[in-house]
């Protein structure tokens, strides 16, 4: 898929035409995945894999076009290496039909001399930084050019300092920031970071840099665990859209995606250093590893897994029925009925009741495992 997109990009005569060609391939693949999904031929994981692969290939093609455009303006090769790091559901290869692509942009200035022995000069570093920002901004512009194809929204808000921070940082700047100012939520966000496009060596070096943050050698102390719980409680209280039915919000509601994922991510932050199976960006794989390591019971894990699958499928069903993203189970009777058909439920009432049941059970596990859990092995998984 990436080879096809790169070839189409290479044949185009303008950056806009190049990315239009990449987005046309993406449209075809989105339709192919959706058709297979509706026909019952794909699992939730296969859908996430497929959508994530399409997004990664599209970004690779768009990055190729953006880099060529900037090099044309500079009348020479890019003075820096550039990589795109997937984060969030993208990094976990768990994208849905309506998901944005969470990314981090990283660059690394090329040395002034070919041997690379001399230190990077300030002028060279400034030129590299300017070029990296030009590539990132051109990439985003090209992906937002109006076309008949579905938009690919890039979300870079998980970067250091969020929206207030620079869009692109050098690898050295990331290292300095994480060493001096990194906060707990950033370590959690990095759990699903994975290189997807650009310079592969730079991507690997970025992963090496963040390993100690997302997999601390001694796990988390009780203060850090309390901080994660506090942030989660604040998200529950403040992020839910006004007027939304909390019980039917698939992302932030009780037993929704955030509940399940935060619970698993807490186990990863505390134990991934000693449990290799937890060293994955994928939610369900991490949950299975936690069961094998006896960090959570098989029964509790099954409840979380079922709720996660149900919430993911409902979100996908909303997009397929409405043609646009949504996190809340629709109030419209016809839309509910259509989603019920997609899910294989007998009717909309059965679909809604089944979602509520699974979410309630999952929330009970979250209350016990996430909010009542202690890092002291003497207390076990069940609570203090």
Coordinates of C-alpha atoms in Angstrom, one line a residue:
X1 CA 0.0 0.0 0.0
X2 CA 2.8 2.4 0.9
X3 CA 4.7 1.5 -2.3
X4 CA 1.5 2.2 -4.4
X5 CA 1.0 5.6 -2.7
X6 CA 4.7 6.6 -3.0
X7 CA 4.6 5.7 -6.7
X8 CA 1.5 7.8 -7.2
X9 CA 3.0 10.7 -5.4
X10 CA 6.2 10.4 -7.4
X11 CA 4.3 10.7 -10.7
X12 CA 2.4 13.9 -9.7
X13 CA 3.6 17.2 -11.0
X14 CA 2.6 19.4 -8.0
X15 CA 2.4 18.8 -4.2
X16 CA -1.3 19.2 -4.2
X17 CA -1.8 16.6 -7.0
X18 CA 0.6 14.3 -5.2
X19 CA -1.4 14.3 -2.0
X20 CA -4.7 14.2 -3.9
X21 CA -3.4 10.9 -5.4
X22 CA -2.5 9.6 -2.0
X23 CA -5.9 10.5 -0.6
X24 CA -7.7 8.8 -3.5
X25 CA -5.9 5.6 -2.6
X26 CA -6.9 6.1 1.0
X27 CA -10.6 6.6 0.0
X28 CA -10.6 3.3 -1.9
X29 CA -9.0 1.5 1.1
X30 CA -11.5 3.0 3.5
X31 CA -14.4 1.8 1.4
X32 CA -12.8 -1.7 1.0
X33 CA -12.3 -2.0 4.8
X34 CA -15.8 -0.7 5.5
X35 CA -17.4 -3.1 3.0
X36 CA -15.6 -6.1 4.5
X37 CA -16.6 -4.9 8.0
X38 CA -20.3 -4.6 7.2
X39 CA -20.2 -8.1 5.6
X40 CA -18.8 -9.5 8.8
X41 CA -15.4 -10.4 7.4
X42 CA -13.2 -8.5 9.9
X43 CA -12.6 -8.4 13.6
X44 CA -12.2 -5.2 15.5
X45 CA -8.5 -5.6 15.6
X46 CA -8.3 -6.2 11.8
X47 CA -10.3 -3.0 11.2
X48 CA -8.0 -1.0 13.5
X49 CA -4.9 -2.6 11.8
X50 CA -6.3 -1.8 8.3
X51 CA -7.3 1.8 9.1
X52 CA -4.0 2.5 10.8
X53 CA -2.0 1.0 7.9
X54 CA -3.9 3.2 5.5
X55 CA -3.2 6.3 7.6
X56 CA 0.5 5.5 7.9
X57 CA 0.9 4.9 4.2
X58 CA -1.0 8.2 3.4
X59 CA 1.2 10.1 5.8
X60 CA 4.3 8.6 4.2
X61 CA 3.1 9.7 0.8
X62 CA 2.1 13.2 2.1
X63 CA 5.5 13.5 3.9
X64 CA 7.3 12.7 0.6
X65 CA 5.3 15.4 -1.2
X66 CA 5.8 18.0 1.5
X67 CA 9.6 17.2 1.7
X68 CA 9.9 17.6 -2.1
X69 CA 8.1 20.9 -2.0
X70 CA 10.3 22.3 0.8
X71 CA 13.5 21.1 -0.9
X72 CA 12.3 22.8 -4.1
X73 CA 12.0 26.1 -2.2
X74 CA 15.4 25.6 -0.5
X75 CA 17.0 24.6 -3.8
X76 CA 18.7 21.7 -2.1
X77 CA 18.3 18.7 0.2
X78 CA 16.6 19.1 3.6
X79 CA 19.2 20.0 6.2
X80 CA 17.6 17.7 8.7
X81 CA 16.1 14.2 9.2
X82 CA 12.4 14.1 9.8
X83 CA 10.1 11.4 11.4
X84 CA 6.5 11.1 12.3
X85 CA 5.6 9.3 15.5
X86 CA 2.1 7.9 15.9
X87 CA 0.5 8.3 19.3
X88 CA -2.9 7.5 20.9
X89 CA -5.1 5.1 19.0
X90 CA -3.0 5.5 15.9
X91 CA 0.1 4.3 17.7
X92 CA -1.9 1.4 19.1
X93 CA -3.0 0.5 15.6
X94 CA -6.6 0.9 16.9
X95 CA -8.0 3.6 14.7
X96 CA -11.7 3.8 14.0
X97 CA -13.4 5.2 10.9
X98 CA -13.8 8.6 12.5
X99 CA -10.4 8.8 14.4
X100 CA -8.0 11.7 14.0
X101 CA -4.3 10.8 13.6
X102 CA -2.5 11.7 16.8
X103 CA 1.2 12.3 15.9
X104 CA 4.4 13.8 17.2
X105 CA 6.9 15.4 14.8
X106 CA 10.7 15.0 15.4
X107 CA 13.7 16.1 13.4
X108 CA 17.5 15.8 13.8
X109 CA 19.8 18.3 12.0
X110 CA 22.2 16.8 9.5
X111 CA 25.9 17.7 10.3
X112 CA 27.7 20.4 8.4
X113 CA 30.4 18.0 7.2
X114 CA 29.9 14.7 5.6
X115 CA 31.8 12.8 8.2
X116 CA 29.5 14.2 10.9
X117 CA 32.4 14.7 13.3
X118 CA 32.0 18.4 13.8
X119 CA 29.3 19.8 16.2
X120 CA 26.2 21.3 14.6
X121 CA 26.7 25.0 14.2
X122 CA 24.0 27.4 15.5
X123 CA 23.3 28.5 11.9
X124 CA 22.8 25.0 10.7
X125 CA 20.6 24.2 13.7
X126 CA 18.4 27.2 12.9
X127 CA 18.2 26.2 9.3
X128 CA 17.3 22.6 10.2
X129 CA 14.6 23.8 12.6
X130 CA 13.1 26.2 10.0
X131 CA 13.1 23.4 7.4
X132 CA 11.4 20.9 9.8
X133 CA 8.6 23.4 10.6
X134 CA 8.2 24.1 6.9
X135 CA 7.8 20.3 6.2
X136 CA 5.3 19.8 9.1
X137 CA 3.2 22.8 8.1
X138 CA 3.2 21.8 4.4
X139 CA 2.2 18.3 5.3
X140 CA -0.8 19.6 7.3
X141 CA -1.7 22.1 4.6
X142 CA -1.7 19.4 1.8
X143 CA -3.8 17.0 3.9
X144 CA -6.4 19.8 4.4
X145 CA -6.7 20.9 0.8
X146 CA -10.4 20.6 -0.1
X147 CA -11.0 17.5 -2.3
X148 CA -13.9 15.0 -2.7
X149 CA -11.9 12.5 -0.6
X150 CA -12.4 12.1 3.2
X151 CA -10.3 14.4 5.3
X152 CA -7.3 13.1 7.3
X153 CA -7.1 15.2 10.4
X154 CA -3.6 15.5 12.0
X155 CA -3.7 16.1 15.8
X156 CA -0.3 17.1 17.2
X157 CA -1.6 18.2 20.6
X158 CA 0.1 15.4 22.5
X159 CA 3.5 17.1 21.9
X160 CA 5.4 18.6 24.8
X161 CA 3.5 21.7 26.2
X162 CA 0.5 20.8 24.0
X163 CA -0.8 23.5 21.7
X164 CA 1.5 26.0 23.3
X165 CA 4.6 24.1 22.4
X166 CA 6.5 24.1 19.1
X167 CA 4.9 21.9 16.4
X168 CA 8.3 20.2 15.7
X169 CA 11.2 19.5 18.1
X170 CA 14.6 18.2 17.5
X171 CA 15.5 14.9 19.1
X172 CA 17.9 16.8 21.4
X173 CA 15.1 19.2 22.4
X174 CA 12.8 16.3 23.2
X175 CA 15.5 14.8 25.4
X176 CA 16.0 18.0 27.2
X177 CA 12.3 18.6 27.8
X178 CA 11.6 15.1 29.0
X179 CA 14.6 15.3 31.3
X180 CA 13.6 18.6 32.9
X181 CA 9.9 19.1 32.6
X182 CA 8.1 16.0 31.7
X183 CA 4.9 15.4 33.7
X184 CA 3.0 12.2 34.4
X185 CA 0.4 12.4 31.7
X186 CA 3.1 12.6 29.0
X187 CA 4.6 9.3 30.1
X188 CA 1.2 7.8 29.8
X189 CA 0.7 9.3 26.4
X190 CA 4.0 7.9 25.2
X191 CA 2.9 4.3 26.0
X192 CA 1.4 4.1 22.5
X193 CA 4.1 6.0 20.6
X194 CA 5.3 4.2 17.5
X195 CA 7.3 5.5 14.4
X196 CA 5.1 5.3 11.3
X197 CA 6.8 7.5 8.6
X198 CA 10.0 9.4 7.7
X199 CA 13.5 8.5 8.7
X200 CA 13.4 5.0 10.3
X201 CA 16.7 5.4 12.2
X202 CA 15.4 8.7 13.8
X203 CA 12.2 6.9 14.7
X204 CA 14.1 4.2 16.5
X205 CA 16.2 6.7 18.3
X206 CA 13.1 8.5 19.5
X207 CA 11.7 5.3 20.9
X208 CA 14.9 4.6 22.7
X209 CA 14.7 8.1 24.2
X210 CA 11.2 7.6 25.6
X211 CA 11.6 4.1 26.9
X212 CA 12.7 5.1 30.4
X213 CA 9.7 7.5 30.7
X214 CA 7.0 5.1 29.6
X215 CA 8.6 2.0 31.2
X216 CA 10.2 3.3 34.4
X217 CA 12.6 0.8 36.0
X218 CA 11.0 0.9 39.4
X219 CA 7.4 1.4 38.2
X220 CA 5.3 4.1 39.8
X221 CA 5.2 5.1 43.4
X222 CA 2.0 5.8 45.2
X223 CA 2.1 9.5 44.6
X224 CA 2.3 9.0 40.9
X225 CA -0.6 6.6 41.0
X226 CA -2.7 9.1 42.9
X227 CA -1.8 11.7 40.3
X228 CA -3.0 9.5 37.5
X229 CA -6.2 8.8 39.3
X230 CA -6.7 12.5 40.0
X231 CA -6.2 13.4 36.3
X232 CA -8.6 10.6 35.3
X233 CA -11.3 11.9 37.7
X234 CA -10.8 15.4 36.3
X235 CA -11.2 14.2 32.8
X236 CA -14.5 12.4 33.7
X237 CA -15.8 15.6 35.4
X238 CA -14.7 18.2 32.8
X239 CA -14.4 16.6 29.3
X240 CA -17.9 15.1 28.8
X241 CA -19.8 17.3 26.2
X242 CA -22.6 19.3 27.7
X243 CA -26.0 17.6 27.4
X244 CA -24.5 14.2 26.6
X245 CA -25.9 11.1 28.2
X246 CA -23.0 10.0 30.4
X247 CA -24.1 6.3 30.4
X248 CA -24.1 6.2 26.6
X249 CA -20.9 8.1 25.8
X250 CA -18.6 5.4 24.4
X251 CA -15.3 7.3 25.0
X252 CA -15.7 9.1 28.4
X253 CA -18.7 7.5 29.9
X254 CA -18.6 4.8 32.7
X255 CA -17.2 1.6 31.2
X256 CA -16.2 3.4 28.0
X257 CA -12.9 3.4 26.1
X258 CA -11.1 5.8 28.5
X259 CA -12.0 3.7 31.5
X260 CA -10.6 0.5 30.0
X261 CA -7.6 2.1 28.5
X262 CA -6.5 4.1 31.5
X263 CA -6.8 0.9 33.7
X264 CA -4.6 -1.0 31.3
X265 CA -2.1 1.8 31.0
X266 CA -1.7 2.1 34.7
X267 CA -0.7 -1.5 34.8
X268 CA 1.7 -0.9 32.0
X269 CA 3.3 2.1 33.7
X270 CA 3.7 0.1 36.9
X271 CA 4.9 -3.2 35.6
X272 CA 6.1 -3.0 31.9
X273 CA 9.7 -2.8 33.1
X274 CA 9.5 -6.3 34.4
X275 CA 6.7 -7.8 32.2
X276 CA 7.8 -7.9 28.6
X277 CA 4.3 -8.7 27.4
X278 CA 3.2 -5.3 28.6
X279 CA 5.7 -3.6 26.4
X280 CA 3.2 -3.1 23.6
X281 CA 1.2 -0.2 22.1
X282 CA -1.9 -2.3 21.7
X283 CA -4.6 -2.3 24.3
X284 CA -5.9 -5.9 24.0
X285 CA -2.4 -7.4 23.9
X286 CA -1.4 -5.5 27.0
X287 CA -4.6 -6.7 28.8
X288 CA -3.7 -10.4 27.9
X289 CA -0.2 -9.9 29.2
X290 CA -1.6 -8.5 32.4
X291 CA -3.6 -11.6 32.9
X292 CA -0.7 -13.9 32.2
X293 CA 1.4 -11.9 34.8
X294 CA -1.5 -12.3 37.3
X295 CA -1.9 -8.5 37.6
X296 CA -5.6 -8.8 36.9
X297 CA -7.9 -11.8 37.0
X298 CA -9.1 -13.4 33.8
X299 CA -12.7 -12.7 34.7
X300 CA -12.1 -8.9 35.2
X301 CA -10.0 -8.8 32.0
X302 CA -12.8 -10.4 30.0
X303 CA -15.2 -7.8 31.2
X304 CA -12.9 -5.0 30.2
X305 CA -12.2 -6.6 26.9
X306 CA -15.8 -7.0 26.0
X307 CA -16.6 -3.4 26.9
X308 CA -13.7 -2.1 24.9
X309 CA -14.8 -4.1 21.8
X310 CA -18.4 -3.0 22.2
X311 CA -17.5 0.7 22.5
X312 CA -15.1 0.5 19.6
X313 CA -17.7 -1.2 17.4
X314 CA -20.4 1.3 18.4
X315 CA -18.2 4.2 17.5
X316 CA -17.4 2.6 14.1
X317 CA -21.1 2.0 13.6
X318 CA -21.9 5.6 14.2
X319 CA -19.6 6.7 11.4
X320 CA -20.9 4.1 9.0
X321 CA -24.5 5.1 9.7
X322 CA -24.1 8.9 9.9
X323 CA -21.1 9.5 7.7
X324 CA -19.4 11.5 10.4
X325 CA -17.7 10.7 13.8
X326 CA -19.6 10.6 17.1
X327 CA -18.9 9.3 20.6
X328 CA -22.4 9.1 21.9
X329 CA -25.0 6.5 21.1
X330 CA -27.5 8.4 18.9
X331 CA -30.9 9.4 20.2
X332 CA -32.4 9.1 16.7
X333 CA -34.4 5.9 16.5
X334 CA -33.6 5.1 12.9
X335 CA -29.9 5.6 13.5
X336 CA -30.0 3.4 16.6
X337 CA -31.8 0.7 14.5
X338 CA -29.1 0.9 11.8
X339 CA -26.3 0.6 14.3
X340 CA -28.1 -2.4 15.8
X341 CA -28.1 -4.1 12.4
X342 CA -24.4 -3.4 12.0
X343 CA -23.8 -4.9 15.5
X344 CA -25.9 -7.9 14.8
X345 CA -28.5 -7.1 17.5
X346 CA -32.1 -7.9 17.2
X347 CA -33.3 -4.3 17.6
X348 CA -32.2 -0.9 18.9
X349 CA -33.5 -1.6 22.4
X350 CA -31.4 -4.8 22.7
X351 CA -28.3 -3.0 21.3
X352 CA -28.6 -0.1 23.8
X353 CA -29.3 -2.4 26.8
X354 CA -26.4 -4.6 25.9
X355 CA -24.1 -1.6 25.7
X356 CA -25.3 -0.4 29.1
X357 CA -24.9 -3.8 30.6
X358 CA -21.3 -4.2 29.4
X359 CA -20.4 -0.7 30.4
X360 CA -21.8 -1.1 33.9
X361 CA -19.8 -4.3 34.4
X362 CA -16.6 -2.7 33.1
X363 CA -17.1 0.3 35.4
X364 CA -17.3 -1.9 38.4
X365 CA -14.0 -3.5 37.4
X366 CA -12.4 0.0 36.9
X367 CA -13.6 1.1 40.3
X368 CA -11.9 -1.8 41.9
X369 CA -8.8 -2.2 39.8
X370 CA -8.0 1.4 38.7
X371 CA -9.3 3.5 41.6
X372 CA -8.8 1.0 44.4
X373 CA -5.6 -0.6 43.4
X374 CA -2.3 -0.2 45.2
X375 CA 1.2 -0.6 43.8
X376 CA 2.2 -2.6 46.9
X377 CA 2.3 -6.3 45.8
X378 CA 1.3 -7.3 49.3
X379 CA -2.1 -5.8 48.6
X380 CA -2.6 -7.6 45.3
X381 CA -4.7 -6.3 42.5
X382 CA -8.0 -6.0 44.2
X383 CA -7.5 -2.9 46.4
X384 CA -5.8 -1.4 49.4

